[in-house]
Coordinates of C-alpha atoms and ligand atoms in Angstrom, one line a residue:
M1 CA 3.1 -9.9 18.1
P2 CA 1.2 -13.1 17.3
D3 CA -2.0 -12.5 15.4
V4 CA -4.1 -14.5 17.9
L5 CA -3.6 -11.8 20.5
G6 CA -4.9 -9.1 18.1
P7 CA -8.4 -7.5 18.1
T8 CA -11.7 -9.1 17.5
I9 CA -14.3 -7.9 15.0
T10 CA -17.4 -6.6 16.8
A11 CA -19.4 -5.0 13.9
V12 CA -19.7 -4.9 10.2
E13 CA -22.0 -2.3 8.6
T14 CA -22.8 -0.8 5.3
T15 CA -24.0 2.4 3.7
T16 CA -24.2 3.5 0.0
V17 CA -22.8 6.5 -1.8
S18 CA -23.5 7.9 -5.2
G19 CA -21.6 10.0 -7.6
R20 CA -22.1 11.3 -11.1
A21 CA -19.3 11.2 -13.6
K22 CA -18.0 14.5 -15.1
P23 CA -19.9 14.6 -18.5
G24 CA -16.7 14.5 -20.5
L25 CA -15.3 11.5 -18.6
K26 CA -18.2 9.1 -18.7
V27 CA -16.8 5.8 -20.0
R28 CA -18.6 4.6 -23.1
G29 CA -17.4 1.0 -23.0
Q30 CA -18.1 -1.7 -25.5
R31 CA -21.0 -3.1 -23.4
V32 CA -22.3 -0.2 -21.2
T33 CA -21.7 3.4 -20.4
H34 CA -20.4 4.2 -16.9
D35 CA -21.7 7.7 -16.1
A36 CA -22.7 7.3 -12.5
S37 CA -21.9 5.0 -9.6
T38 CA -23.8 3.9 -6.5
F39 CA -21.3 1.9 -4.4
T40 CA -21.6 0.2 -1.0
L41 CA -19.2 1.3 1.7
V42 CA -18.3 -1.2 4.4
R43 CA -17.3 -0.3 8.0
V44 CA -15.6 -2.9 10.2
V45 CA -15.2 -2.2 13.9
T46 CA -13.0 -4.1 16.4
D47 CA -13.2 -4.6 20.2
E48 CA -10.4 -2.0 20.5
G49 CA -12.6 0.6 19.0
V50 CA -10.6 0.7 15.8
E51 CA -12.6 1.0 12.5
G52 CA -11.7 0.2 9.0
F53 CA -13.5 1.2 5.7
G54 CA -13.9 -0.5 2.4
E55 CA -15.7 0.3 -0.9
V56 CA -17.5 -2.2 -3.1
S57 CA -16.8 -0.6 -6.5
A58 CA -19.2 -3.0 -8.3
T59 CA -21.0 -2.6 -11.5
A60 CA -23.5 -5.1 -12.9
A61 CA -22.0 -5.4 -16.3
W62 CA -18.6 -6.4 -14.8
S63 CA -19.5 -9.1 -12.4
G64 CA -23.3 -9.2 -11.8
E65 CA -22.9 -7.3 -8.5
D66 CA -24.3 -3.9 -7.5
A67 CA -24.9 -1.9 -4.4
V68 CA -28.1 -3.9 -3.6
T69 CA -26.5 -7.3 -3.9
A70 CA -23.4 -6.0 -2.1
T71 CA -25.4 -4.6 0.8
H72 CA -27.4 -7.8 1.1
F73 CA -24.4 -10.1 1.1
V74 CA -22.3 -8.0 3.5
R75 CA -25.2 -7.6 5.9
D76 CA -26.6 -11.1 5.8
L77 CA -23.6 -13.3 5.0
L78 CA -20.1 -11.9 5.1
G79 CA -20.7 -9.6 8.1
P80 CA -22.2 -12.3 10.3
A81 CA -19.3 -14.6 9.2
L82 CA -16.8 -12.0 10.6
V83 CA -18.4 -10.8 13.9
G84 CA -16.7 -12.4 16.9
K85 CA -13.7 -13.6 14.9
P86 CA -10.1 -12.3 15.2
L87 CA -9.3 -9.5 12.8
A88 CA -6.1 -11.3 11.7
P89 CA -5.0 -13.3 9.8
I90 CA -7.1 -11.6 7.1
D91 CA -6.5 -14.1 4.4
A92 CA -8.5 -16.6 6.5
H93 CA -11.5 -14.4 6.0
A94 CA -11.1 -14.5 2.2
T95 CA -11.1 -18.3 2.4
E96 CA -14.2 -18.3 4.5
F97 CA -15.9 -15.8 2.1
D98 CA -15.3 -18.2 -0.8
R99 CA -16.9 -21.0 1.3
V100 CA -20.1 -19.2 2.0
L101 CA -20.5 -17.1 -1.2
R102 CA -19.7 -17.9 -4.8
G103 CA -18.3 -15.2 -7.0
N104 CA -19.2 -11.6 -5.9
W105 CA -15.5 -10.7 -6.1
F106 CA -16.0 -6.9 -5.8
T107 CA -18.2 -7.3 -2.7
K108 CA -15.6 -9.5 -1.0
A109 CA -12.9 -7.1 -2.0
G110 CA -14.8 -4.2 -0.3
V111 CA -14.9 -6.1 2.9
S112 CA -11.3 -7.1 2.5
T113 CA -10.4 -3.5 2.1
A114 CA -12.1 -2.6 5.4
L115 CA -10.3 -5.5 7.2
W116 CA -6.9 -4.4 6.0
D117 CA -7.7 -0.7 6.8
A118 CA -8.6 -1.7 10.4
L119 CA -5.5 -3.8 10.8
G120 CA -3.3 -1.0 9.5
R121 CA -4.9 1.4 11.9
T122 CA -4.5 -1.1 14.8
R123 CA -0.8 -1.5 14.1
G124 CA -0.1 2.1 13.0
V125 CA 1.2 1.1 9.5
T126 CA 0.0 1.5 6.0
V127 CA -1.9 -1.3 4.2
A128 CA 1.0 -1.3 1.6
E129 CA 3.4 -2.2 4.5
L130 CA 1.1 -5.0 5.8
L131 CA 1.0 -6.4 2.2
G132 CA 4.8 -6.6 2.0
G133 CA 5.6 -3.1 0.6
P134 CA 5.8 -0.3 0.0
Y135 CA 8.1 -0.7 -3.0
R136 CA 7.2 2.8 -4.2
R137 CA 5.3 5.8 -2.9
E138 CA 4.1 7.2 -6.3
V139 CA 2.3 5.5 -9.1
P140 CA 2.0 7.0 -12.6
V141 CA -1.7 7.2 -13.7
K142 CA -3.8 7.4 -16.9
I143 CA -7.4 8.1 -17.6
S144 CA -10.0 6.6 -20.1
L145 CA -11.3 8.6 -23.0
S146 CA -14.3 7.5 -25.1
G147 CA -17.0 8.6 -27.5
D148 CA -16.7 10.2 -30.9
D149 CA -15.8 13.6 -32.3
D150 CA -16.9 16.3 -30.0
E151 CA -17.5 13.8 -27.1
L152 CA -13.9 12.7 -27.4
R153 CA -12.7 16.3 -27.7
V154 CA -14.6 17.4 -24.5
G155 CA -13.3 14.3 -22.7
Y156 CA -9.7 15.1 -23.7
E157 CA -10.1 18.7 -22.7
T158 CA -11.6 17.8 -19.3
A159 CA -8.9 15.2 -18.7
F160 CA -6.1 17.6 -19.8
A161 CA -7.4 20.4 -17.5
L162 CA -7.2 17.9 -14.6
G163 CA -3.6 17.2 -15.4
F164 CA -3.8 13.9 -17.2
R165 CA -1.3 13.3 -20.0
S166 CA -1.6 9.5 -20.5
F167 CA -4.8 8.0 -22.0
K168 CA -6.6 4.8 -22.7
V169 CA -9.1 5.1 -25.5
K170 CA -12.2 2.9 -25.5
V171 CA -12.7 0.9 -28.7
G172 CA -14.3 -2.5 -29.5
R173 CA -17.5 -1.6 -31.4
D174 CA -17.3 -0.4 -35.0
P175 CA -13.7 -0.9 -36.3
D176 CA -13.8 2.2 -38.6
A177 CA -15.1 4.4 -35.8
D178 CA -12.5 2.8 -33.5
V179 CA -9.7 3.7 -35.9
A180 CA -11.0 7.3 -36.3
R181 CA -11.3 7.7 -32.5
L182 CA -7.7 6.7 -32.0
A183 CA -6.5 9.0 -34.8
L184 CA -8.4 11.9 -33.2
A185 CA -7.1 11.1 -29.8
R186 CA -3.5 11.1 -31.2
D187 CA -4.2 14.4 -32.9
L188 CA -5.5 15.9 -29.6
A189 CA -2.8 14.4 -27.3
G190 CA 0.2 15.0 -29.5
D191 CA 2.9 12.6 -30.7
D192 CA 4.6 12.2 -27.3
A193 CA 1.5 11.3 -25.2
L194 CA 1.0 7.7 -24.2
L195 CA -2.1 6.3 -25.8
G196 CA -3.5 2.8 -25.4
A197 CA -6.7 1.1 -26.6
D198 CA -9.2 -1.0 -24.6
A199 CA -11.7 -3.1 -26.6
N200 CA -13.4 -4.6 -23.5
G201 CA -13.6 -7.9 -25.4
G202 CA -15.8 -6.4 -28.1
W203 CA -14.2 -7.7 -31.3
T204 CA -14.3 -11.1 -32.9
L205 CA -10.8 -12.5 -33.5
A206 CA -11.0 -11.7 -37.2
V207 CA -12.0 -8.1 -36.5
A208 CA -9.3 -7.8 -33.9
L209 CA -6.6 -9.1 -36.2
E210 CA -7.6 -6.6 -38.8
T211 CA -8.2 -3.6 -36.6
V212 CA -5.2 -3.7 -34.2
P213 CA -2.7 -2.9 -37.0
R214 CA -4.9 0.0 -38.1
L215 CA -5.0 1.4 -34.6
A216 CA -1.2 0.9 -34.4
E217 CA -0.9 3.6 -37.1
S218 CA -1.9 6.1 -34.4
G219 CA 0.8 4.8 -32.1
I220 CA -0.6 2.7 -29.3
A221 CA 1.4 1.5 -26.3
F222 CA -1.0 -1.4 -25.8
I223 CA -4.1 -3.2 -26.9
E224 CA -6.3 -4.3 -23.9
Q225 CA -8.7 -7.2 -24.1
P226 CA -9.3 -7.3 -27.8
V227 CA -11.5 -10.4 -27.8
H228 CA -13.9 -12.2 -25.5
P229 CA -12.7 -12.9 -22.0
D230 CA -13.0 -16.7 -22.6
D231 CA -11.0 -16.6 -25.8
L232 CA -7.5 -17.0 -24.5
E233 CA -6.2 -18.5 -27.7
G234 CA -7.6 -15.4 -29.5
L235 CA -5.7 -13.1 -27.1
R236 CA -2.6 -15.1 -27.9
D237 CA -3.2 -14.7 -31.7
V238 CA -3.7 -10.9 -31.4
R239 CA -0.6 -10.7 -29.2
S240 CA 1.4 -12.2 -32.1
L241 CA 0.9 -8.9 -33.9
G242 CA 3.5 -7.5 -31.7
I243 CA 1.6 -4.8 -29.8
P244 CA 1.8 -5.3 -26.0
L245 CA -1.4 -7.0 -25.0
I246 CA -3.1 -6.5 -21.7
A247 CA -5.6 -9.1 -20.4
D248 CA -8.3 -7.5 -18.3
E249 CA -11.7 -9.2 -18.3
S250 CA -9.9 -12.6 -18.7
V251 CA -8.1 -12.3 -15.4
Y252 CA -9.7 -12.3 -12.0
S253 CA -7.6 -14.7 -9.9
P254 CA -4.1 -16.0 -9.6
A255 CA -5.3 -19.2 -11.3
D256 CA -6.4 -17.0 -14.3
V257 CA -2.9 -15.4 -14.3
G258 CA -1.5 -19.0 -14.5
R259 CA -3.7 -19.9 -17.4
I260 CA -2.9 -16.8 -19.4
A261 CA 0.8 -17.3 -18.9
R262 CA 0.7 -21.0 -19.9
L263 CA -0.9 -20.0 -23.2
G264 CA 1.4 -17.0 -23.8
A265 CA -1.9 -15.0 -24.1
A266 CA -0.8 -11.7 -22.8
D267 CA 2.2 -9.5 -22.1
I268 CA 0.5 -7.7 -19.2
V269 CA -2.3 -8.5 -16.9
S270 CA -4.7 -5.9 -15.4
V271 CA -5.0 -6.5 -11.7
Y272 CA -8.0 -4.9 -9.9
V273 CA -8.7 -4.8 -6.2
G274 CA -12.3 -5.7 -7.0
K275 CA -11.7 -8.6 -9.4
S276 CA -9.2 -10.1 -7.0
S277 CA -11.8 -10.4 -4.2
A278 CA -9.1 -9.6 -1.6
L279 CA -6.2 -7.2 -1.4
E280 CA -3.7 -9.9 -0.6
R281 CA -4.9 -11.8 -3.7
A282 CA -4.3 -8.8 -5.9
V283 CA -0.7 -8.6 -4.7
E284 CA -0.4 -12.4 -5.2
S285 CA -1.8 -12.1 -8.8
A286 CA 0.8 -9.4 -9.5
R287 CA 3.7 -11.4 -8.0
L288 CA 2.7 -14.5 -9.9
A289 CA 2.4 -12.6 -13.2
N290 CA 5.9 -11.2 -12.7
E291 CA 7.2 -14.7 -11.9
L292 CA 5.6 -16.0 -15.1
G293 CA 7.2 -13.2 -17.2
M294 CA 4.2 -10.8 -17.4
D295 CA 3.9 -7.2 -16.4
V296 CA 1.1 -5.8 -14.3
V297 CA -1.1 -2.7 -14.5
I298 CA -3.6 -1.7 -11.8
G299 CA -7.0 -1.4 -13.4
A300 CA -10.0 0.7 -12.5
N301 CA -13.8 0.6 -12.3
G302 CA -14.7 4.1 -11.3
E303 CA -13.4 3.7 -7.8
M304 CA -14.3 6.6 -5.4
G305 CA -12.0 7.7 -2.6
I306 CA -11.8 4.5 -0.5
G307 CA -11.6 2.3 -3.5
A308 CA -8.9 4.4 -5.1
A309 CA -6.9 4.4 -1.8
A310 CA -7.1 0.5 -1.8
Q311 CA -5.8 0.5 -5.4
L312 CA -2.9 2.8 -4.5
Q313 CA -2.0 0.7 -1.4
V314 CA -2.0 -2.5 -3.6
A315 CA 0.0 -0.7 -6.4
C316 CA 2.7 0.3 -3.8
A317 CA 2.7 -3.2 -2.3
C318 CA 3.5 -4.9 -5.6
E319 CA 7.2 -5.5 -6.1
R320 CA 7.0 -4.7 -9.8
I321 CA 4.4 -2.9 -11.8
S322 CA 4.3 -1.7 -15.4
E323 CA 5.8 1.5 -16.6
I324 CA 2.5 1.9 -18.4
P325 CA 0.5 4.3 -16.2
H326 CA -2.2 2.8 -14.0
G327 CA -6.0 3.5 -13.6
I328 CA -5.9 5.2 -10.2
I329 CA -8.0 8.4 -10.8
G330 CA -10.4 8.4 -7.8
H331 CA -12.3 11.6 -7.3
H332 CA -11.3 13.1 -10.7
F333 CA -13.9 10.9 -12.4
Y334 CA -16.7 12.4 -10.5
E335 CA -18.5 15.8 -10.5
D336 CA -18.9 15.6 -6.8
E337 CA -17.3 12.7 -4.9
P338 CA -18.5 12.7 -1.4
T339 CA -16.5 10.0 0.4
L340 CA -13.2 11.5 1.7
K341 CA -12.4 14.5 4.0
T342 CA -9.4 15.2 1.9
P343 CA -9.1 13.7 -1.6
L344 CA -6.2 11.5 -2.5
D345 CA -3.1 13.3 -3.9
I346 CA -3.6 12.5 -7.6
D347 CA -2.4 15.2 -10.0
G348 CA -3.1 13.5 -13.3
L349 CA 0.5 12.3 -13.6
R350 CA 0.9 10.5 -10.4
A351 CA -1.0 9.1 -7.4
R352 CA 0.9 9.5 -4.2
L353 CA 0.6 7.1 -1.2
P354 CA -0.8 8.9 1.9
D355 CA 1.3 8.8 5.1
G356 CA -1.4 7.8 7.5
P357 CA -2.1 4.3 8.8
G358 CA -4.4 1.8 7.1
L359 CA -5.6 3.2 3.8
G360 CA -4.3 6.6 4.9
V361 CA -7.6 8.4 4.2
E362 CA -10.5 9.7 6.4
L363 CA -14.1 9.4 5.5
A364 CA -16.0 12.6 5.2
D365 CA -18.3 13.4 8.2
E366 CA -21.5 13.4 6.1
V367 CA -20.8 9.8 5.0
R368 CA -19.3 8.7 8.3
I369 CA -22.6 9.5 10.2
R370 CA -24.6 7.3 7.9
F371 CA -23.2 4.2 9.7
S372 CA -25.3 3.2 12.6
S373 CA -22.8 3.5 15.5
Ligands
MG415 MG1 -10.1 -2.8 -19.4

């Protein structure tokens, strides 16, 4: 069916949802602590009465966006740019978003998610299928641990009780404390558990070159973003130590993937729905990374149900993803996560693709009624 005969967008609306992280799981990163989220949800409606939902999983420290800026830009700029337009082709909307709004990747990605959800529901297929997949229906997952001593212990026990067996430990501040944290995490998790370290760009190159070999004594599967996002040569130098290097904050777009590959700056790139600004661009970044000889992990930013469903659909739409587990944890991060009727099937080891059309998830009634119509 030609896209031009498809539905037209009649409304774009927003509401906000908040959730508090489980105390043990709050993420004490190099720059900020993520212990609660207020995210904007987006609803797109078509003239056929189909609706689609998206989540703007934005935090100020990542991209200068939050629920206030997202709500403003969706209501006053991106929404008006969509109303009256055909739903498909969806990539045309991403191009238009870039014309009218610089940056604001996570905001654009939330709207993109709602558009893909609506198209999947219109056609009765999953978003993963619309994006060229699914290549798999299950994705291995890991969770972040942070903090020192008892904080780390409580985090590990919380995560273990939820079923998680693969972990990413936050480092990037004081090297001695970082080394001690990894050693304790290895002690807690045992010799067989997968452990990685994420510095969130917090070290200087000199500190990274000194510290990564010390962390490696605890057996790390990867080192993520050891140096500043702009320091691609630094990433390349740390990579030469021989520990698989993941670029995260350095990679938002397919163009960034190309730059990293040309310099040989990473083994793996962390692809987010949010950083990519559009689901199809996340899949494109992954495809390009593979083509240029790099592996792909799907990264996380405290996504709630809708955001995690988008991560999962993208993970299943990518032809190849890393054997290193991915950051799709959804509701497990939160004490009380209000967005979905039924949470995603994530058991700590794997996230499983839902069967339903679109994102395959249903918004909880108490959230659904906050939209105006
Ligand atoms: Mg990271």
